[in-house]
């Protein structure tokens, strides 16, 4: 009775039907399961009968089978249902086959499925298609899709759970494991209980509480009662697969309707009984090819460069159903024949100094390109040269170079930008015969070395001046940085003071600007003639403005008065000295020399912090100088280049 219950349990298992496959495969396709293999060699256009190359463990043979018949080989059963003739003929078939064990594989058309592992944690399958493969880690019951292959899989099937009597067996799909012995040993560590099983004339021992793989089974021993009964859980280490190769799309059309399929337009023209007239068009409605499809078990299909369309059925009103397959690797693509390699290379990059970048444009395709527009899109840099270039044509294998000059304004890792190219290339699906292609370069990152920007600045002028009398303002500037950068000396002129005209002086509102170009360590002395025309205290503020902004500044003040008869004039000179750089603290030294009858010299020295924010508030003319900074850099770069 116990054996009967065990047999009934196994017969009622839900996955006893094993595996199935349905779908479309091409001529020369192979169906392979275990030691059985069938390859479709040819199909008769008269009646659809198939010529097959059959391989079994007992040998190989050529066999012809009629359409609609079933070929049985061991556990593999194949039924050939429909054929579709065309440049890429297809066969629609269905099949059933046994469970696939761990380490085995199945081939259905272009797909190969390898069972890598089966266990309590789930399944691991590898699916290959041509030269591409993908590994799937799945639960014991799961589904997946890979290209046109859809799969529902189940594994680690529970075969039996319960008590076995000595010499009882568990059998499933022709595989049997038998309980043959039990031992209880008294050792220094206590009693050790061991259960023995046989499979294919080999014996396996499993301790109580342990588990072991025995053939296609995983056997776990839960308990032992005496030596005649044991409680076990038995799982089958095989996989049931329900596989299907499905179309990319199934759709219906009435006569005259059109549908987009990939880069094409598919138009259903008419129906005449079971014959369907169809056309394939370019996007602009130009016809590429036409076909007459037959709805039958021996049918025809439309194929053109990566697209396959098969007819499925047609109703009495003429409405028809179609299935389409698209192979992206075979679709027309201008990128398959036309390509531009765009490369952006850097030079020696240093902060605030011009850096030349090299743009390389190479035609790596096999067709000539025309009307190429090359555009440099800057990143975190200022551009000192042109950013757009034009090429009338670029032959296959031809390479052209262009230069772009940029100015990095900060040190460290800096994005220089990238290059974009738009070109015209011949394309078979374009109605004008050509299409626009877009390419892009790498995004270049510059390693910018820092530049020290520092200027010494001293200004001096008489402390007192008479109304309408010219006064000399002397300014000494020295470059104490490590690079020759374009800079301006800016003089802020207060109300009531005029500056004598000079060829090198540029006036902007209440500011006077004088260009500077000093190499590191060099200095220059500049003189300004100022004429006060209103009395009062007149502060003259002087600053050095370079690419980073205001680098250093100082000021002197002149007291302007009206002369009266008999007034004794003294001579006083104010000197303001400032040495500073970007984000530095400077010291301003004021020296007053008063000449009186006693010839007493008084020198006063004071230190004040350099605060750029206050300076910027005072210097409303600095905005003009900063805005002109890049223009100065361009002029300086072009002057050096010439």
Coordinates of C-alpha atoms in Angstrom, one line a residue:
X1 CA 0.0 0.0 0.0
X2 CA 2.8 2.4 0.9
X3 CA 4.5 1.8 -2.5
X4 CA 1.1 2.6 -4.2
X5 CA 0.9 5.9 -2.4
X6 CA 4.4 6.7 -3.4
X7 CA 3.8 5.9 -7.0
X8 CA 0.5 8.0 -7.0
X9 CA 2.4 11.0 -5.5
X10 CA 4.9 11.0 -8.3
X11 CA 2.3 10.5 -11.0
X12 CA 0.4 13.6 -9.7
X13 CA 3.4 15.9 -9.8
X14 CA 2.4 19.1 -11.7
X15 CA 5.5 19.2 -14.0
X16 CA 5.4 15.6 -15.3
X17 CA 4.8 16.9 -18.8
X18 CA 8.4 18.1 -19.0
X19 CA 9.4 20.7 -21.7
X20 CA 7.9 22.2 -24.8
X21 CA 8.9 24.4 -27.7
X22 CA 7.0 26.3 -30.4
X23 CA 8.2 28.9 -32.8
X24 CA 9.7 30.0 -36.1
X25 CA 13.1 28.7 -37.2
X26 CA 15.0 29.1 -40.4
X27 CA 16.4 26.6 -42.9
X28 CA 19.6 25.0 -41.7
X29 CA 18.3 25.4 -38.1
X30 CA 19.0 22.7 -35.5
X31 CA 16.9 21.3 -32.7
X32 CA 19.1 19.5 -30.2
X33 CA 18.1 17.9 -26.9
X34 CA 20.6 15.6 -25.1
X35 CA 21.9 13.0 -27.6
X36 CA 19.3 13.7 -30.2
X37 CA 19.7 16.3 -32.9
X38 CA 17.6 17.3 -36.0
X39 CA 18.8 19.7 -38.6
X40 CA 16.4 21.1 -41.3
X41 CA 18.3 20.7 -44.6
X42 CA 15.6 21.6 -47.2
X43 CA 11.9 22.2 -47.8
X44 CA 9.9 21.2 -50.9
X45 CA 8.0 24.1 -52.4
X46 CA 5.5 21.7 -53.9
X47 CA 4.1 20.2 -50.7
X48 CA 6.2 21.5 -47.9
X49 CA 7.8 18.2 -47.0
X50 CA 11.1 18.5 -45.2
X51 CA 14.5 16.9 -45.6
X52 CA 16.1 16.4 -42.2
X53 CA 19.5 15.4 -41.0
X54 CA 18.8 13.2 -37.9
X55 CA 21.5 12.2 -35.4
X56 CA 20.9 9.8 -32.5
X57 CA 23.1 7.7 -30.1
X58 CA 22.7 4.9 -32.6
X59 CA 23.9 6.8 -35.7
X60 CA 22.9 9.5 -38.3
X61 CA 20.6 9.4 -41.3
X62 CA 18.8 11.7 -43.8
X63 CA 15.0 11.5 -43.5
X64 CA 12.2 13.1 -45.4
X65 CA 9.0 13.9 -43.4
X66 CA 5.7 15.3 -44.8
X67 CA 4.5 18.7 -43.5
X68 CA 2.2 18.2 -40.5
X69 CA 3.8 14.9 -39.4
X70 CA 5.6 14.2 -36.1
X71 CA 9.1 12.9 -35.8
X72 CA 9.8 11.0 -32.5
X73 CA 13.4 10.4 -31.3
X74 CA 13.6 9.1 -27.8
X75 CA 12.0 11.7 -25.6
X76 CA 12.2 14.4 -28.4
X77 CA 9.0 14.8 -30.5
X78 CA 8.9 17.3 -33.4
X79 CA 5.8 18.4 -35.4
X80 CA 6.4 20.5 -38.5
X81 CA 3.3 22.7 -38.9
X82 CA 3.9 25.4 -41.5
X83 CA 6.5 26.6 -44.0
X84 CA 7.0 30.1 -45.3
X85 CA 9.1 30.5 -48.5
X86 CA 11.2 33.5 -49.4
X87 CA 14.8 34.8 -49.4
X88 CA 14.9 33.8 -45.7
X89 CA 12.5 30.8 -45.5
X90 CA 11.0 29.9 -42.1
X91 CA 9.5 26.7 -40.6
X92 CA 6.9 26.9 -37.8
X93 CA 7.2 23.8 -35.6
X94 CA 6.3 22.5 -32.1
X95 CA 8.0 20.0 -30.0
X96 CA 8.2 18.3 -26.6
X97 CA 11.3 17.0 -24.8
X98 CA 12.4 15.7 -21.4
X99 CA 13.6 17.7 -18.4
X100 CA 17.0 19.2 -18.9
X101 CA 19.5 18.3 -16.1
X102 CA 22.2 20.4 -14.6
X103 CA 25.1 20.5 -17.0
X104 CA 23.0 19.7 -20.1
X105 CA 21.8 22.1 -22.8
X106 CA 19.1 22.5 -25.4
X107 CA 19.3 24.1 -28.9
X108 CA 16.3 25.6 -30.6
X109 CA 17.1 27.4 -33.9
X110 CA 19.6 30.1 -33.2
X111 CA 19.3 29.9 -29.4
X112 CA 21.3 27.6 -27.1
X113 CA 20.2 27.2 -23.4
X114 CA 22.8 25.8 -20.9
X115 CA 21.6 24.7 -17.4
X116 CA 24.5 25.8 -15.3
X117 CA 23.1 25.0 -11.9
X118 CA 19.9 23.8 -10.1
X119 CA 19.4 24.0 -6.4
X120 CA 17.5 25.4 -3.4
X121 CA 18.7 28.9 -4.2
X122 CA 17.2 28.7 -7.7
X123 CA 18.4 28.2 -11.3
X124 CA 21.3 29.6 -13.3
X125 CA 20.9 29.5 -17.1
X126 CA 23.1 30.8 -19.9
X127 CA 21.4 31.7 -23.2
X128 CA 23.4 32.2 -26.4
X129 CA 22.4 33.7 -29.7
X130 CA 25.0 33.8 -32.5
X131 CA 28.1 35.3 -30.8
X132 CA 26.1 36.9 -27.9
X133 CA 25.1 35.3 -24.6
X134 CA 23.5 36.3 -21.4
X135 CA 23.3 34.6 -17.9
X136 CA 20.1 34.5 -16.0
X137 CA 19.9 33.9 -12.3
X138 CA 16.3 32.8 -11.6
X139 CA 14.1 31.5 -8.8
X140 CA 12.9 27.9 -9.0
X141 CA 9.9 29.0 -11.1
X142 CA 10.5 32.0 -13.3
X143 CA 10.3 33.4 -16.8
X144 CA 12.5 35.6 -19.0
X145 CA 12.9 36.9 -22.5
X146 CA 16.1 37.2 -24.6
X147 CA 15.7 38.7 -28.0
X148 CA 12.8 36.7 -29.6
X149 CA 13.1 33.8 -27.2
X150 CA 10.4 33.7 -24.4
X151 CA 10.9 31.1 -21.7
X152 CA 9.0 29.8 -18.7
X153 CA 11.2 27.6 -16.5
X154 CA 10.8 25.5 -13.4
X155 CA 13.4 23.6 -11.6
X156 CA 14.4 21.8 -8.3
X157 CA 11.1 19.9 -8.4
X158 CA 10.0 18.3 -5.1
X159 CA 9.7 14.6 -6.0
X160 CA 9.0 13.0 -2.6
X161 CA 8.7 13.9 1.0
X162 CA 7.9 11.3 3.6
X163 CA 9.0 7.9 5.1
X164 CA 10.7 5.2 3.1
X165 CA 10.9 1.6 4.2
X166 CA 14.1 -0.4 3.6
X167 CA 14.5 -1.2 -0.1
X168 CA 11.8 1.3 -1.1
X169 CA 12.6 3.4 -4.2
X170 CA 11.8 6.9 -5.5
X171 CA 11.6 7.0 -9.3
X172 CA 11.0 10.0 -11.6
X173 CA 11.3 10.3 -15.4
X174 CA 13.2 7.0 -15.6
X175 CA 15.6 7.8 -12.8
X176 CA 15.5 5.8 -9.5
X177 CA 17.1 6.1 -6.1
X178 CA 16.7 3.3 -3.5
X179 CA 17.0 3.2 0.3
X180 CA 19.2 0.1 0.8
X181 CA 20.7 0.2 4.4
X182 CA 20.8 2.1 7.7
X183 CA 23.4 2.0 10.4
X184 CA 23.5 3.2 14.0
X185 CA 27.0 3.3 15.5
X186 CA 27.9 4.0 19.1
X187 CA 31.1 6.1 19.3
X188 CA 32.8 8.2 21.9
X189 CA 30.9 11.2 20.6
X190 CA 27.6 9.4 20.8
X191 CA 25.4 7.6 18.4
X192 CA 26.0 8.2 14.6
X193 CA 23.1 7.4 12.3
X194 CA 23.8 6.9 8.6
X195 CA 21.4 6.0 5.7
X196 CA 22.6 4.4 2.5
X197 CA 21.1 4.8 -1.0
X198 CA 21.9 3.2 -4.3
X199 CA 21.8 4.8 -7.7
X200 CA 23.0 3.2 -11.0
X201 CA 24.9 0.5 -9.1
X202 CA 26.6 3.0 -6.8
X203 CA 26.1 3.5 -3.1
X204 CA 25.9 6.8 -1.3
X205 CA 25.8 7.4 2.4
X206 CA 24.0 10.4 4.0
X207 CA 24.1 11.1 7.7
X208 CA 20.8 11.9 9.4
X209 CA 20.2 15.6 9.2
X210 CA 22.5 15.9 6.1
X211 CA 21.9 15.9 2.4
X212 CA 23.7 14.8 -0.8
X213 CA 23.3 15.0 -4.5
X214 CA 22.7 11.4 -5.8
X215 CA 22.5 11.3 -9.6
X216 CA 19.7 13.8 -10.7
X217 CA 18.3 14.0 -7.1
X218 CA 19.1 16.0 -4.0
X219 CA 18.3 13.6 -1.1
X220 CA 18.0 15.0 2.5
X221 CA 17.6 12.6 5.4
X222 CA 15.5 14.1 8.2
X223 CA 15.1 11.1 10.5
X224 CA 15.8 7.4 11.0
X225 CA 13.4 5.0 12.9
X226 CA 15.3 1.9 13.8
X227 CA 17.1 0.7 10.7
X228 CA 14.1 0.0 8.6
X229 CA 12.5 3.4 8.1
X230 CA 13.9 6.8 7.2
X231 CA 12.2 10.1 6.6
X232 CA 13.5 11.9 3.4
X233 CA 13.0 14.9 1.1
X234 CA 13.9 14.2 -2.5
X235 CA 14.2 17.0 -5.1
X236 CA 14.8 16.5 -8.8
X237 CA 17.8 18.6 -10.2
X238 CA 16.3 19.1 -13.6
X239 CA 14.6 22.0 -15.4
X240 CA 11.2 22.0 -17.2
X241 CA 11.3 24.5 -20.1
X242 CA 8.4 26.0 -22.0
X243 CA 10.2 27.8 -24.9
X244 CA 8.8 29.9 -27.7
X245 CA 10.4 32.0 -30.5
X246 CA 7.9 34.7 -31.0
X247 CA 7.6 37.6 -33.5
X248 CA 8.5 41.1 -32.6
X249 CA 5.0 42.1 -33.3
X250 CA 1.6 40.7 -34.4
X251 CA -0.7 43.2 -36.1
X252 CA -3.7 43.5 -38.3
X253 CA -4.4 45.7 -41.3
X254 CA -7.3 46.4 -43.6
X255 CA -6.5 46.8 -47.3
X256 CA -4.9 50.2 -48.0
X257 CA -3.5 50.6 -44.4
X258 CA 0.1 51.2 -43.6
X259 CA 2.3 50.4 -40.6
X260 CA 5.8 51.4 -39.6
X261 CA 8.1 48.5 -39.1
X262 CA 11.6 49.5 -38.0
X263 CA 12.9 52.1 -40.6
X264 CA 10.3 50.9 -43.2
X265 CA 6.7 51.4 -44.0
X266 CA 4.7 48.2 -44.6
X267 CA 1.5 48.6 -46.7
X268 CA -1.3 46.1 -47.2
X269 CA -2.5 46.7 -50.7
X270 CA -5.2 44.2 -51.4
X271 CA -6.6 40.7 -50.8
X272 CA -7.7 38.1 -53.3
X273 CA -8.9 35.0 -51.6
X274 CA -5.9 33.8 -49.5
X275 CA -3.5 35.9 -51.5
X276 CA -2.4 39.3 -50.0
X277 CA -0.6 42.0 -51.9
X278 CA 1.8 44.0 -49.8
X279 CA 4.5 46.6 -50.4
X280 CA 7.5 47.8 -48.5
X281 CA 8.3 51.6 -48.7
X282 CA 10.8 54.2 -47.6
X283 CA 9.6 56.7 -45.0
X284 CA 8.8 59.1 -47.9
X285 CA 6.4 56.5 -49.5
X286 CA 8.9 55.4 -52.3
X287 CA 8.3 51.7 -52.9
X288 CA 11.3 49.4 -52.1
X289 CA 9.8 46.0 -53.0
X290 CA 6.4 44.3 -53.3
X291 CA 5.3 40.7 -52.6
X292 CA 2.3 38.4 -52.9
X293 CA 1.8 36.5 -49.7
X294 CA -0.2 33.3 -49.4
X295 CA -2.2 32.4 -46.2
X296 CA -1.7 28.6 -46.1
X297 CA 0.4 25.9 -44.4
X298 CA 2.7 26.2 -47.4
X299 CA 3.0 30.0 -47.5
X300 CA 5.3 32.8 -48.6
X301 CA 6.9 35.7 -46.7
X302 CA 8.4 39.2 -47.4
X303 CA 12.0 39.7 -46.5
X304 CA 14.2 42.8 -47.0
X305 CA 17.4 43.7 -45.1
X306 CA 16.6 42.7 -41.6
X307 CA 12.7 42.7 -41.8
X308 CA 10.6 39.6 -42.2
X309 CA 6.8 39.7 -42.5
X310 CA 4.7 36.5 -42.6
X311 CA 0.9 36.2 -43.1
X312 CA -1.1 34.6 -40.4
X313 CA -4.7 34.8 -41.5
X314 CA -7.3 36.8 -43.4
X315 CA -11.1 37.1 -42.8
X316 CA -14.0 37.5 -45.2
X317 CA -13.8 41.3 -45.1
X318 CA -10.2 41.2 -46.2
X319 CA -8.7 42.2 -42.9
X320 CA -5.4 40.3 -42.5
X321 CA -3.1 39.4 -39.6
X322 CA 0.7 39.5 -39.9
X323 CA 3.7 38.7 -37.8
X324 CA 7.0 40.7 -38.1
X325 CA 10.6 39.9 -37.1
X326 CA 13.2 42.6 -37.0
X327 CA 16.9 41.9 -36.8
X328 CA 18.6 45.2 -35.8
X329 CA 22.0 43.9 -36.9
X330 CA 20.8 43.5 -40.5
X331 CA 18.7 46.7 -40.8
X332 CA 20.0 49.4 -43.1
X333 CA 22.0 51.9 -41.1
X334 CA 24.1 54.7 -42.5
X335 CA 26.3 54.3 -39.4
X336 CA 27.4 50.9 -40.7
X337 CA 29.2 52.5 -43.7
X338 CA 29.7 56.1 -42.5
X339 CA 31.6 57.1 -39.3
X340 CA 33.7 60.0 -38.1
X341 CA 36.2 59.6 -35.3
X342 CA 36.3 62.9 -33.4
X343 CA 39.2 63.4 -31.0
X344 CA 40.0 66.4 -28.7
X345 CA 43.6 66.6 -27.5
X346 CA 45.2 69.0 -25.0
X347 CA 48.5 70.8 -24.7
X348 CA 50.4 72.2 -21.8
X349 CA 47.6 73.8 -19.6
X350 CA 48.4 76.6 -17.2
X351 CA 46.0 78.9 -15.4
X352 CA 45.4 82.3 -17.1
X353 CA 47.7 81.3 -20.0
X354 CA 46.4 80.4 -23.5
X355 CA 46.3 76.7 -24.2
X356 CA 46.0 75.3 -27.8
X357 CA 43.7 72.3 -28.2
X358 CA 43.9 70.0 -31.2
X359 CA 40.7 68.8 -32.9
X360 CA 41.1 65.7 -35.0
X361 CA 38.4 64.7 -37.4
X362 CA 38.9 61.3 -39.2
X363 CA 36.6 59.5 -41.7
X364 CA 36.8 55.9 -40.5
X365 CA 33.9 54.7 -42.7
X366 CA 33.9 53.6 -46.3
X367 CA 31.9 56.4 -47.9
X368 CA 32.8 60.0 -48.5
X369 CA 31.2 62.6 -46.3
X370 CA 30.3 66.1 -47.3
X371 CA 29.4 69.5 -45.8
X372 CA 31.0 68.8 -42.4
X373 CA 30.4 71.4 -39.7
X374 CA 32.8 71.1 -36.7
X375 CA 31.8 72.9 -33.6
X376 CA 33.8 73.2 -30.4
X377 CA 31.6 73.4 -27.3
X378 CA 33.6 74.9 -24.5
X379 CA 33.5 73.6 -20.9
X380 CA 34.8 75.6 -17.9
X381 CA 37.3 77.6 -20.0
X382 CA 37.2 80.9 -22.0
X383 CA 37.7 80.7 -25.7
X384 CA 40.2 82.9 -27.4
X385 CA 39.8 81.7 -31.0
X386 CA 37.1 80.5 -33.4
X387 CA 34.9 77.6 -32.4
X388 CA 33.4 76.6 -35.7
X389 CA 35.0 75.1 -38.8
X390 CA 33.7 73.8 -42.1
X391 CA 34.9 71.0 -44.4
X392 CA 33.4 70.6 -47.9
X393 CA 34.3 66.9 -48.0
X394 CA 36.2 64.2 -46.1
X395 CA 37.3 61.1 -48.0
X396 CA 37.4 57.6 -46.3
X397 CA 40.6 57.4 -44.3
X398 CA 41.2 61.2 -44.5
X399 CA 42.1 63.1 -41.3
X400 CA 42.0 66.8 -40.7
X401 CA 43.2 68.8 -37.7
X402 CA 42.0 72.2 -36.3
X403 CA 43.3 74.3 -33.4
X404 CA 41.2 75.9 -30.7
X405 CA 42.8 78.3 -28.2
X406 CA 41.3 78.4 -24.7
X407 CA 42.1 80.2 -21.5
X408 CA 41.8 78.1 -18.2
X409 CA 40.8 80.4 -15.3
X410 CA 41.2 78.0 -12.5
X411 CA 43.7 75.3 -11.6
X412 CA 43.2 71.6 -11.1
X413 CA 40.9 69.3 -13.1
X414 CA 39.0 71.5 -15.6
X415 CA 36.6 70.5 -18.3
X416 CA 37.8 71.9 -21.6
X417 CA 34.7 70.8 -23.5
X418 CA 33.9 68.6 -26.5
X419 CA 33.6 68.7 -30.2
X420 CA 30.4 68.1 -32.2
X421 CA 30.3 67.2 -35.9
X422 CA 27.4 67.3 -38.4
X423 CA 28.0 65.7 -41.8
X424 CA 26.0 64.6 -44.8
X425 CA 26.3 60.9 -45.9
X426 CA 24.6 58.7 -48.5
X427 CA 21.8 56.6 -47.1
X428 CA 19.7 54.1 -49.0
X429 CA 16.5 54.8 -47.1
X430 CA 16.7 58.6 -47.4
X431 CA 14.5 59.8 -50.2
X432 CA 17.0 62.3 -51.4
X433 CA 19.8 59.7 -51.1
X434 CA 21.5 61.5 -48.3
X435 CA 21.0 62.0 -44.6
X436 CA 22.5 64.0 -41.7
X437 CA 24.8 62.3 -39.2
X438 CA 25.9 63.6 -35.9
X439 CA 29.1 62.7 -34.1
X440 CA 30.7 63.8 -30.9
X441 CA 34.2 63.7 -29.4
X442 CA 35.4 62.7 -26.0
X443 CA 35.0 65.3 -23.2
X444 CA 38.5 66.6 -22.5
X445 CA 39.6 67.2 -18.9
X446 CA 42.6 69.5 -18.5
X447 CA 45.1 69.2 -15.7
X448 CA 45.7 73.0 -15.2
X449 CA 48.8 74.1 -13.3
X450 CA 48.3 77.1 -11.1
X451 CA 49.7 80.6 -11.9
X452 CA 50.8 83.1 -9.2
X453 CA 49.5 86.5 -10.0
X454 CA 51.1 89.3 -7.8
X455 CA 52.0 92.9 -8.5
X456 CA 54.0 95.5 -6.4
X457 CA 52.3 98.9 -6.7
X458 CA 53.5 102.3 -5.4
X459 CA 51.9 105.7 -6.1
X460 CA 53.3 109.2 -5.1
X461 CA 52.1 112.8 -5.6
X462 CA 52.5 116.1 -3.8
X463 CA 50.2 116.4 -0.7
X464 CA 49.2 119.9 -1.5
X465 CA 48.4 121.5 -4.9
X466 CA 47.1 124.8 -6.1
X467 CA 43.9 125.2 -8.1
X468 CA 44.4 124.9 -11.8
X469 CA 48.1 124.0 -11.4
X470 CA 49.4 120.7 -13.0
X471 CA 50.5 118.0 -10.5
X472 CA 52.6 114.9 -11.3
X473 CA 51.3 111.5 -10.1
X474 CA 54.0 108.8 -10.3
X475 CA 53.2 105.1 -10.2
X476 CA 55.7 102.2 -9.9
X477 CA 54.4 98.7 -10.9
X478 CA 56.4 95.5 -10.6
X479 CA 55.4 92.0 -11.7
X480 CA 56.1 89.7 -8.7
X481 CA 54.2 86.8 -10.1
X482 CA 55.4 83.9 -12.2
X483 CA 53.8 84.7 -15.6
X484 CA 53.5 87.6 -17.9
X485 CA 49.7 88.2 -18.0
X486 CA 47.8 91.0 -19.7
X487 CA 46.9 93.6 -17.2
X488 CA 45.6 97.2 -16.9
X489 CA 46.7 100.0 -14.6
X490 CA 43.5 101.8 -13.6
X491 CA 43.3 105.3 -12.1
X492 CA 40.1 106.4 -10.6
X493 CA 39.8 110.2 -11.1
X494 CA 37.6 112.0 -8.5
X495 CA 35.4 114.9 -9.4
X496 CA 37.2 118.2 -9.8
X497 CA 40.3 116.7 -11.3
X498 CA 41.3 116.3 -15.0
X499 CA 44.0 114.1 -16.5
X500 CA 46.2 115.4 -19.3
X501 CA 45.7 113.5 -22.6
X502 CA 48.2 110.8 -23.6
X503 CA 48.4 108.3 -26.5
X504 CA 48.6 105.4 -24.2
X505 CA 45.8 106.4 -21.9
X506 CA 42.2 105.2 -22.3
X507 CA 39.5 107.0 -20.4
X508 CA 36.2 105.4 -19.4
X509 CA 33.9 107.6 -17.4
X510 CA 35.7 108.6 -14.2
X511 CA 38.5 106.0 -14.8
X512 CA 41.7 106.1 -16.8
X513 CA 43.1 102.8 -18.1
X514 CA 46.7 102.1 -19.1
X515 CA 47.6 98.7 -20.6
X516 CA 50.5 96.8 -18.9
X517 CA 52.7 94.0 -20.1
X518 CA 55.4 93.0 -17.6
X519 CA 57.5 89.9 -17.6
X520 CA 58.0 88.3 -14.1
X521 CA 60.5 90.5 -12.1
X522 CA 60.2 93.5 -14.4
X523 CA 58.9 96.9 -13.3
X524 CA 57.8 100.2 -14.9
X525 CA 57.3 103.7 -13.7
X526 CA 54.3 105.6 -15.0
X527 CA 53.6 109.3 -14.8
X528 CA 50.2 111.0 -14.9
X529 CA 49.7 114.8 -15.1
X530 CA 46.5 115.7 -13.2
X531 CA 45.0 119.2 -13.0
X532 CA 42.6 120.0 -10.1
X533 CA 39.9 122.5 -11.0
X534 CA 37.9 122.5 -7.7
X535 CA 39.3 122.9 -4.2
X536 CA 39.2 120.2 -1.5
X537 CA 40.6 116.8 -0.7
X538 CA 41.1 114.7 -3.9
X539 CA 41.8 111.0 -3.4
X540 CA 43.5 109.3 -6.4
X541 CA 43.0 105.6 -6.4
X542 CA 45.3 103.3 -8.5
X543 CA 44.8 99.6 -9.1
X544 CA 46.3 96.7 -11.2
X545 CA 43.5 94.7 -12.9
X546 CA 44.4 91.4 -14.6
X547 CA 42.5 88.3 -15.6
X548 CA 41.7 87.2 -12.0
X549 CA 40.3 90.7 -11.3
X550 CA 41.7 93.4 -9.0
X551 CA 45.2 92.2 -8.1
X552 CA 46.5 95.1 -6.1
X553 CA 45.5 98.7 -5.3
X554 CA 46.6 101.8 -3.5
X555 CA 45.7 105.5 -3.2
X556 CA 47.2 109.0 -2.6
X557 CA 45.3 112.1 -1.6
X558 CA 46.0 115.7 -2.7
X559 CA 44.7 118.7 -0.9
X560 CA 43.7 121.4 -3.4
X561 CA 43.4 125.0 -2.3
X562 CA 43.1 128.5 -3.9
X563 CA 46.2 130.6 -3.6
X564 CA 46.0 134.0 -1.7
X565 CA 48.5 136.9 -1.7
X566 CA 51.3 136.5 0.7
X567 CA 50.7 132.8 1.4
X568 CA 53.8 130.7 1.9
X569 CA 53.7 127.5 -0.1
X570 CA 55.3 124.4 1.4
X571 CA 56.3 121.2 -0.5
X572 CA 54.7 118.0 0.7
X573 CA 54.9 114.6 -1.0
X574 CA 52.7 111.6 -0.3
X575 CA 53.9 108.1 -1.3
X576 CA 51.6 105.1 -1.1
X577 CA 53.3 101.7 -1.5
X578 CA 51.4 98.4 -2.0
X579 CA 52.6 94.9 -2.8
X580 CA 49.9 92.3 -3.2
X581 CA 48.5 89.4 -5.2
X582 CA 45.2 87.7 -5.7
X583 CA 43.5 87.0 -2.3
X584 CA 46.5 88.4 -0.3
X585 CA 47.0 90.9 2.5
X586 CA 49.0 94.0 1.6
X587 CA 50.7 96.8 3.6
X588 CA 50.3 100.4 2.6
X589 CA 53.0 102.8 3.7
X590 CA 52.3 106.5 3.7
X591 CA 55.4 108.8 3.9
X592 CA 54.7 112.5 4.4
X593 CA 57.6 114.9 3.9
X594 CA 56.9 118.5 5.0
X595 CA 59.3 121.3 4.2
X596 CA 59.1 124.2 6.6
X597 CA 61.5 126.8 7.8
X598 CA 63.0 124.4 10.4
X599 CA 63.4 121.6 7.8
X600 CA 61.7 119.0 10.0
X601 CA 60.9 115.7 8.3
X602 CA 58.0 113.7 9.7
X603 CA 57.5 110.1 8.5
X604 CA 54.4 108.2 9.4
X605 CA 53.9 104.5 8.6
X606 CA 50.6 102.6 9.0
X607 CA 49.5 99.1 8.0
X608 CA 46.0 98.3 6.8
X609 CA 44.5 95.0 5.5
X610 CA 43.8 94.5 1.9
X611 CA 40.1 93.8 1.5
X612 CA 39.1 93.1 -2.0
X613 CA 35.4 93.4 -1.4
X614 CA 35.8 97.0 -0.1
X615 CA 38.1 97.7 -3.0
X616 CA 35.5 96.5 -5.5
X617 CA 32.9 98.7 -3.8
X618 CA 35.2 101.7 -4.3
X619 CA 36.2 100.8 -7.8
X620 CA 33.0 101.1 -9.8
X621 CA 35.3 101.3 -12.9
X622 CA 36.7 97.8 -12.3
X623 CA 33.7 96.2 -14.0
X624 CA 34.7 97.7 -17.2
X625 CA 38.3 96.5 -16.8
X626 CA 37.1 92.9 -15.9
X627 CA 34.8 92.8 -18.9
X628 CA 37.7 93.8 -21.1
X629 CA 40.0 91.2 -19.6
X630 CA 39.3 88.5 -22.2
X631 CA 39.6 91.1 -25.0
X632 CA 43.0 92.1 -23.6
X633 CA 44.0 88.4 -23.5
X634 CA 43.0 87.9 -27.1
X635 CA 44.9 91.0 -28.2
X636 CA 47.9 89.9 -26.2
X637 CA 47.8 86.4 -27.6
X638 CA 47.5 87.6 -31.2
X639 CA 50.3 90.0 -30.7
X640 CA 52.6 87.3 -29.4
X641 CA 51.6 84.9 -32.1
X642 CA 52.4 87.5 -34.9

